[in-house]
Amino acid sequence: MINIIGLGYIGLPTALMFAAHNVKVIGTDYNKELVDMLNSGKTTFEEEGIEELFREAVSNGIEFTTEYKSTDVYIVAVPTPYDKFNKKIDPKYVLSAVINIMEVCPKGAIVVIESTVSPGTIDKFIRPIVNAKGFEIGKDINLVHAPERIIPGNMIHELKHNSRTIGADSVAVGNKIKKLYSAFCQGDIVITDIRTAEMTKVVENTYRDINIAFANELAKICRSDNMDVYEIIRIANMHPRVNILQPGPGVGGHCISVDPWFLVGDYPGLANIILAARKINDSMPEYVLERVHNIMKDKGMHDLTRVGLYGLTYKENVDDVRESPTLQLLESMEKHIAPGLKVYDPFVKREIVMNQYHDFDKFLNEVDLVVIMVAHDEIRKNIDKLKGKIILDTKNICNIEGTYKL
Ligand code: SAJ
């Protein structure tokens, strides 16, 4: 039996996946409303394939509760928020999960941390707390770091097929956890030490951030000298060893835009490309604003309330708005032009910004300039509805004549 702590974007699909593969699972979350919702048979967020997986897990007896249970293995998938100003991780949820586990766990239990943590967190914060409680690591309790790698939008498939990293203090413990994940994971499972596992996870997301920053810098260079960045990247990528990602309105989400800061914070002076990449990606929402401003000048447009941003989420076909480029753009707006932009996103039902629309046609009727910030399937399928509008396409999905690109 395993107890999964934290039933959010990572914990829930992971818990369901184990249960669907005949592992006895208890899912724990301190949010009673969320637990009640799961117990009433409803999933808590949209994700391809999650409904079917949920039904399988329920028929295999998965339980959801607000309590911690006594089991041999715990998997911790709680959030690790970071401080926007000092860019440091706040490990409070991971720490409180570990403390609660120590209250109930049997001797020799294994605690697997799946949450992304900045390199060194387990040594710096978790081991001291465990020791302070009088637990001997390796005997009374074992710590493992097994960072997740799944991507929102394709989580279920990736849970099964991605390879994984398991960081453990001993190969024996690593092997036990490898065997556990092999219940559903068909990818390679590599066993290493905990610090290497922590660092590798952050390096993976940093690599992607730097690659996107390169694409964004190329977009700016090409715009300044009237070259087509998309065509250039397309051709360059035909080289067998080149794989440049796509430019866009910025980098959002809770991972790629956050993790590189851990390295910058911990290794100032050494993390130079990493810092430059972060700055370039963070500059993109304001760059989009600048483009809007220039296009308005070009077209003799003065009324900002006739400008509409399509998309509020951090990427296509998800309902997650954390650190989204559109939110970053709206935040930086006051520095440049007066507010008043209209915003619409089919996935965001709650009212989270001013002038937010919930109907695509109504939104389109009330704007003259549409800025495509997110390439949701909805707009890809209905691109013809944009005919007659002034369009700024930051995602390169629209081939209506006269469309402005990034
Ligand atoms: N983006 C671009 N250009 C691109 C690709 C992405 O501008 O060519 C932007 C997206 O629009 C988005 C942001 O980058 O705003 C991040 O999106 P993403 O789809 O690249 O990644 P995430 O944040 O959804 O998930 C990432 C994944 N990490 C890697 O690919 C290395 C995932 O595997 C991790 O599990 C996840 O972070 C995590 O939790 O760390």
XYZ file of C-alpha atoms and ligand atoms in Angstrom:
446
model
C 0.000 0.000 0.000
C 1.209 3.543 -0.717
C 0.057 6.900 0.576
C 0.273 9.751 -1.925
C 0.415 13.177 -0.312
C -0.923 16.051 -2.431
C -3.597 15.401 -5.050
C -2.888 18.228 -7.477
C -1.677 18.290 -11.084
C 1.013 15.688 -10.400
C -0.204 13.781 -7.338
C -3.665 12.956 -8.656
C -2.684 11.423 -12.020
C 0.156 9.555 -10.318
C -2.170 8.171 -7.642
C -4.726 7.129 -10.266
C -2.055 5.501 -12.394
C -0.736 3.386 -9.503
C -4.274 2.364 -8.524
C -5.215 1.503 -12.099
C -2.200 -0.824 -12.098
C -3.333 -2.712 -9.026
C -1.271 -0.935 -6.391
C -3.309 -0.234 -3.268
C -3.384 3.588 -3.002
C -4.578 6.075 -0.441
C -4.544 9.660 -1.688
C -4.227 12.360 0.953
C -4.815 16.084 0.571
C -5.364 18.660 3.297
C -7.995 20.405 1.168
C -11.267 18.842 2.315
C -13.273 20.316 -0.558
C -10.960 18.654 -3.077
C -11.132 15.314 -1.250
C -14.952 15.549 -1.097
C -15.097 16.262 -4.806
C -12.930 13.221 -5.605
C -15.023 11.068 -3.260
C -18.174 12.215 -5.045
C -16.712 10.814 -8.265
C -15.470 14.000 -9.926
C -11.962 14.832 -11.117
C -10.588 18.235 -10.191
C -8.994 19.466 -13.435
C -9.173 18.823 -17.152
C -6.617 16.496 -18.699
C -6.756 14.126 -21.641
C -7.672 10.603 -20.470
C -8.000 11.433 -16.787
C -11.705 10.516 -16.539
C -11.148 6.932 -17.731
C -8.133 6.531 -15.472
C -10.160 7.860 -12.550
C -12.904 5.287 -13.108
C -10.382 2.441 -13.270
C -8.674 3.632 -10.084
C -11.995 3.899 -8.257
C -13.030 0.418 -9.307
C -9.664 -0.809 -7.961
C -10.475 0.706 -4.574
C -8.435 3.944 -4.434
C -9.301 5.967 -1.323
C -9.178 9.745 -0.861
C -8.831 11.294 2.573
C -7.472 14.304 4.452
C -5.537 12.026 6.815
C -2.063 10.550 6.642
C -2.001 6.741 6.841
C 0.515 4.253 8.133
C 2.120 2.686 5.042
C 5.560 1.487 3.932
C 5.869 4.010 1.109
C 4.834 7.665 0.820
C 4.936 9.752 -2.335
C 4.952 13.503 -1.729
C 3.648 15.652 -4.588
C 2.831 18.935 -2.901
C 3.510 22.380 -4.391
C 6.872 24.094 -3.929
C 6.062 27.785 -4.267
C 8.858 30.233 -4.880
C 9.296 33.775 -3.739
C 8.858 36.119 -6.710
C 11.364 38.614 -5.358
C 14.239 36.603 -3.944
C 13.597 33.681 -6.374
C 14.122 31.150 -3.608
C 12.020 28.069 -3.150
C 9.732 27.837 -0.135
C 9.812 24.201 1.002
C 7.117 24.640 3.677
C 4.592 22.210 2.150
C 7.187 19.486 1.573
C 8.474 19.951 5.115
C 5.037 19.783 6.683
C 4.231 16.656 4.643
C 7.413 14.974 5.897
C 6.650 15.997 9.498
C 3.091 14.618 9.241
C 4.417 11.391 7.732
C 6.818 10.947 10.652
C 3.838 11.047 13.028
C 2.285 7.930 11.509
C 4.851 5.969 9.502
C 6.188 2.558 10.538
C 9.927 2.062 11.105
C 11.854 1.854 7.837
C 9.216 3.622 5.701
C 10.364 5.175 2.426
C 9.405 8.788 1.702
C 9.606 9.665 -1.986
C 9.628 13.390 -2.793
C 8.244 13.970 -6.297
C 7.807 17.731 -5.954
C 10.483 19.733 -7.751
C 12.895 21.180 -5.215
C 15.919 23.382 -5.716
C 19.197 21.428 -5.715
C 20.316 20.783 -2.153
C 16.862 21.154 -0.547
C 16.808 17.643 0.842
C 20.214 18.085 2.513
C 19.536 21.630 3.658
C 15.963 21.385 4.923
C 14.599 17.867 5.041
C 17.432 15.862 6.607
C 17.851 18.301 9.541
C 14.130 18.150 10.371
C 14.092 14.373 10.221
C 17.178 14.213 12.458
C 15.685 16.731 14.872
C 12.717 14.399 15.356
C 15.147 11.711 16.482
C 14.748 9.602 13.327
C 17.838 7.936 11.900
C 17.899 8.254 8.112
C 18.522 4.889 6.448
C 17.133 3.020 9.433
C 13.972 4.609 10.821
C 13.105 6.336 7.568
C 14.500 6.472 4.018
C 14.440 9.501 1.744
C 14.134 9.325 -2.038
C 13.816 12.036 -4.691
C 11.922 10.939 -7.804
C 11.102 14.142 -9.708
C 8.229 13.998 -12.159
C 8.664 14.772 -15.845
C 5.148 14.800 -17.237
C 3.814 17.610 -19.354
C 0.329 19.054 -18.823
C -1.829 18.113 -21.814
C -0.132 14.739 -22.291
C 0.303 13.590 -18.705
C -1.249 10.140 -18.836
C 0.729 9.042 -21.870
C 3.962 10.490 -20.479
C 3.473 8.888 -17.057
C 3.603 5.537 -18.782
C 6.256 6.178 -21.392
C 8.767 8.715 -20.033
C 11.944 7.531 -18.412
C 12.400 8.506 -14.761
C 15.130 9.364 -12.277
C 15.240 7.933 -8.773
C 17.653 9.537 -6.327
C 18.273 7.465 -3.190
C 20.898 7.110 -0.448
C 21.279 3.395 -1.170
C 20.855 1.236 -4.255
C 18.655 -1.163 -2.286
C 16.105 1.569 -1.511
C 16.409 2.904 -5.078
C 15.621 -0.551 -6.413
C 12.536 -0.928 -4.233
C 11.127 2.333 -5.561
C 12.118 1.435 -9.116
C 10.143 -1.766 -8.763
C 7.156 0.178 -7.461
C 7.124 2.660 -10.397
C 7.598 -0.231 -12.826
C 3.948 -1.078 -12.090
C 3.064 1.455 -14.802
C 6.272 3.084 -16.054
C 7.539 1.502 -19.254
C 10.462 3.927 -19.708
C 13.989 3.461 -18.349
C 14.290 4.089 -14.629
C 17.716 5.371 -13.614
C 18.923 5.120 -10.033
C 21.313 7.763 -8.747
C 21.965 9.781 -5.586
C 19.581 12.414 -4.273
C 21.602 15.544 -5.128
C 22.112 14.349 -8.701
C 18.387 13.704 -9.060
C 17.542 17.178 -7.720
C 20.037 18.873 -10.015
C 19.077 16.845 -13.090
C 15.440 17.855 -12.830
C 16.275 21.544 -12.661
C 18.821 21.173 -15.484
C 16.168 19.642 -17.763
C 13.830 22.587 -17.371
C 16.688 25.073 -17.639
C 17.826 23.512 -20.915
C 14.377 24.097 -22.361
C 14.239 27.662 -21.036
C 17.568 28.485 -22.684
C 16.507 26.940 -25.980
C 13.251 28.952 -25.990
C 15.212 32.104 -25.072
C 17.452 31.513 -28.097
C 14.356 31.286 -30.320
C 12.948 34.456 -28.756
C 16.213 36.334 -29.233
C 16.284 35.213 -32.868
C 12.710 36.480 -33.248
C 13.782 39.926 -32.045
C 16.872 39.965 -34.282
C 14.855 38.876 -37.315
C 12.088 41.410 -36.622
C 14.654 44.216 -36.390
C 16.010 43.379 -39.831
C 12.907 42.103 -41.574
C 13.706 38.388 -41.756
C 11.300 35.479 -41.216
C 12.371 33.786 -37.978
C 10.008 30.832 -38.452
C 11.404 29.998 -41.872
C 14.943 30.332 -40.535
C 14.263 28.000 -37.587
C 12.430 25.537 -39.835
C 15.371 25.286 -42.194
C 18.026 25.260 -39.445
C 16.172 22.401 -37.754
C 16.593 20.265 -40.861
C 20.228 19.956 -39.808
C 20.470 16.608 -38.017
C 21.941 18.087 -34.847
C 19.931 21.311 -34.549
C 16.609 21.513 -32.721
C 15.593 25.082 -31.967
C 12.279 25.546 -30.160
C 9.664 28.126 -31.116
C 9.550 31.803 -30.195
C 6.447 32.982 -28.407
C 4.937 35.643 -26.131
C 6.932 34.438 -23.130
C 7.429 31.392 -20.974
C 4.890 30.524 -18.334
C 3.909 27.571 -16.187
C 5.144 26.568 -12.809
C 8.303 24.820 -13.996
C 10.329 26.191 -16.868
C 9.902 29.817 -15.851
C 10.744 29.038 -12.222
C 13.379 26.295 -11.924
C 16.267 28.136 -13.661
C 16.028 30.835 -10.975
C 17.082 28.241 -8.391
C 20.442 27.945 -10.149
C 20.772 31.702 -10.548
C 19.962 32.167 -6.854
C 22.371 29.488 -5.646
C 25.252 30.131 -8.061
C 25.329 33.881 -8.728
C 28.233 34.754 -10.977
C 28.391 31.235 -12.397
C 24.893 30.926 -13.867
C 25.311 33.472 -16.670
C 23.613 32.009 -19.752
C 20.859 30.803 -17.474
C 20.239 34.308 -16.152
C 20.375 35.875 -19.622
C 17.850 33.322 -20.900
C 15.472 34.048 -18.018
C 15.703 37.768 -18.756
C 15.007 37.294 -22.460
C 11.987 35.073 -21.839
C 10.679 37.444 -19.183
C 11.027 40.338 -21.610
C 8.717 38.778 -24.193
C 5.328 39.899 -22.813
C 6.526 43.513 -22.896
C 7.927 42.960 -26.358
C 4.443 41.858 -27.466
C 3.047 45.084 -25.981
C 5.597 47.063 -27.938
C 4.485 45.245 -31.105
C 0.848 46.081 -30.295
C 1.802 49.702 -29.808
C 3.642 49.847 -33.155
C 0.879 48.045 -35.032
C -1.679 50.466 -33.603
C 0.472 53.368 -34.801
C 0.803 51.700 -38.186
C -2.953 51.317 -38.496
C -3.846 54.671 -36.974
C -5.648 52.933 -34.129
C -5.991 54.816 -30.857
C -8.532 52.952 -28.807
C -6.928 50.283 -26.636
C -10.304 48.929 -25.639
C -10.560 47.641 -29.225
C -7.528 45.393 -28.659
C -8.206 41.821 -27.545
C -5.819 39.237 -26.158
C -6.764 35.694 -27.122
C -5.622 33.256 -24.399
C -4.900 33.536 -20.690
C -3.398 30.148 -19.910
C 0.354 29.507 -19.981
C 0.042 27.258 -23.024
C -2.456 25.650 -25.371
C -5.329 23.386 -24.349
C -4.750 23.472 -20.593
C -6.649 25.437 -17.945
C -3.546 26.411 -15.952
C -2.768 30.158 -15.811
C 0.263 30.061 -13.503
C 2.912 32.603 -14.608
C 1.169 32.903 -17.971
C 2.603 35.361 -20.528
C -0.816 37.061 -20.821
C -0.899 37.683 -17.077
C 2.709 38.903 -17.207
C 1.749 41.259 -20.026
C -1.236 42.651 -18.136
C 0.926 43.142 -15.041
C 3.534 45.109 -16.934
C 0.954 47.193 -18.809
C 0.701 50.122 -16.538
C 4.309 50.978 -17.318
C 3.467 51.470 -20.997
C -0.063 52.203 -21.990
C -3.323 52.768 -20.210
C -5.268 49.594 -19.375
C -8.430 48.578 -21.164
C -7.418 45.568 -23.252
C -10.040 42.857 -23.588
C -9.140 39.258 -22.779
C -10.720 35.915 -23.619
C -9.860 32.274 -22.956
C -12.189 29.311 -23.466
C -10.496 27.347 -20.669
C -10.706 30.039 -17.998
C -14.217 30.151 -16.611
C -13.428 32.134 -13.463
C -13.157 35.915 -13.608
C -9.447 36.552 -13.030
C -8.718 39.766 -14.934
C -10.563 42.936 -15.928
C -12.505 42.974 -19.197
C -12.525 39.194 -19.433
C -14.888 37.589 -21.936
C -16.375 34.105 -21.865
C -17.785 33.969 -25.369
C -15.502 33.878 -28.400
C -17.912 35.577 -30.831
C -18.850 38.328 -28.397
C -15.146 38.951 -27.735
C -14.371 39.127 -31.449
C -17.271 41.510 -32.072
C -15.843 43.993 -29.642
C -12.251 44.179 -30.841
C -10.460 45.281 -34.015
C -6.984 44.007 -33.177
C -6.662 40.412 -31.981
C -3.408 39.272 -30.362
C -3.052 35.491 -30.443
C -1.245 34.699 -27.178
C -2.122 31.003 -26.891
C -2.676 28.495 -29.714
C -5.695 26.669 -28.266
C -7.398 24.215 -30.660
C -10.450 26.492 -30.551
C -8.703 29.300 -32.390
C -6.811 26.968 -34.714
C -10.143 25.485 -35.849
C -11.892 28.862 -36.095
C -9.095 30.932 -37.555
C -11.401 32.128 -40.381
C -13.435 34.048 -37.823
C -10.474 36.428 -37.553
C -10.819 37.552 -41.171
C -11.236 41.306 -41.349
C -9.450 41.890 -38.043
C -5.985 43.252 -37.525
C -4.061 40.243 -36.206
C -0.850 39.926 -34.211
C 0.001 36.229 -34.141
C 2.648 35.410 -31.515
C 2.249 31.655 -32.073
C 2.601 31.492 -35.861
C -0.689 29.674 -36.463
C -2.545 32.141 -38.682
C -1.963 32.515 -42.408
C -4.595 35.128 -43.133
C -2.995 37.750 -45.346
C -1.660 40.803 -43.561
C -1.197 39.006 -40.236
C 1.548 40.528 -38.129
C 4.005 38.064 -36.601
C 6.127 38.301 -33.497
N 7.142 27.492 -25.036
C 7.639 28.345 -26.012
N 8.236 27.798 -27.122
C 8.346 26.459 -27.278
C 7.845 25.603 -26.279
C 7.261 26.144 -25.159
O 7.553 29.583 -25.924
O 8.874 26.059 -28.321
C 6.493 28.047 -23.830
C 5.057 27.560 -23.631
O 4.144 28.303 -24.381
C 4.879 27.734 -22.132
C 6.266 27.430 -21.585
O 7.149 27.558 -22.675
O 4.527 29.051 -21.786
C 6.443 26.064 -20.942
O 5.692 25.082 -21.622
P 6.191 23.606 -21.948
O 5.088 22.945 -22.666
O 7.498 23.623 -22.615
O 6.484 22.945 -20.519
P 5.631 22.745 -19.153
O 6.012 23.874 -18.232
O 4.201 22.510 -19.402
O 6.260 21.367 -18.599
C 7.638 21.288 -18.332
C 8.232 20.043 -18.975
N 9.684 20.101 -18.935
C 10.430 19.893 -20.036
O 9.997 19.711 -21.129
C 11.917 19.896 -19.787
C 7.724 18.797 -18.266
O 8.372 17.654 -18.762
C 7.973 18.906 -16.764
O 7.381 17.832 -16.080
C 7.352 20.172 -16.244
O 7.889 21.291 -16.947
C 7.674 20.271 -14.754
O 6.780 20.015 -13.925
O 8.823 20.542 -14.428
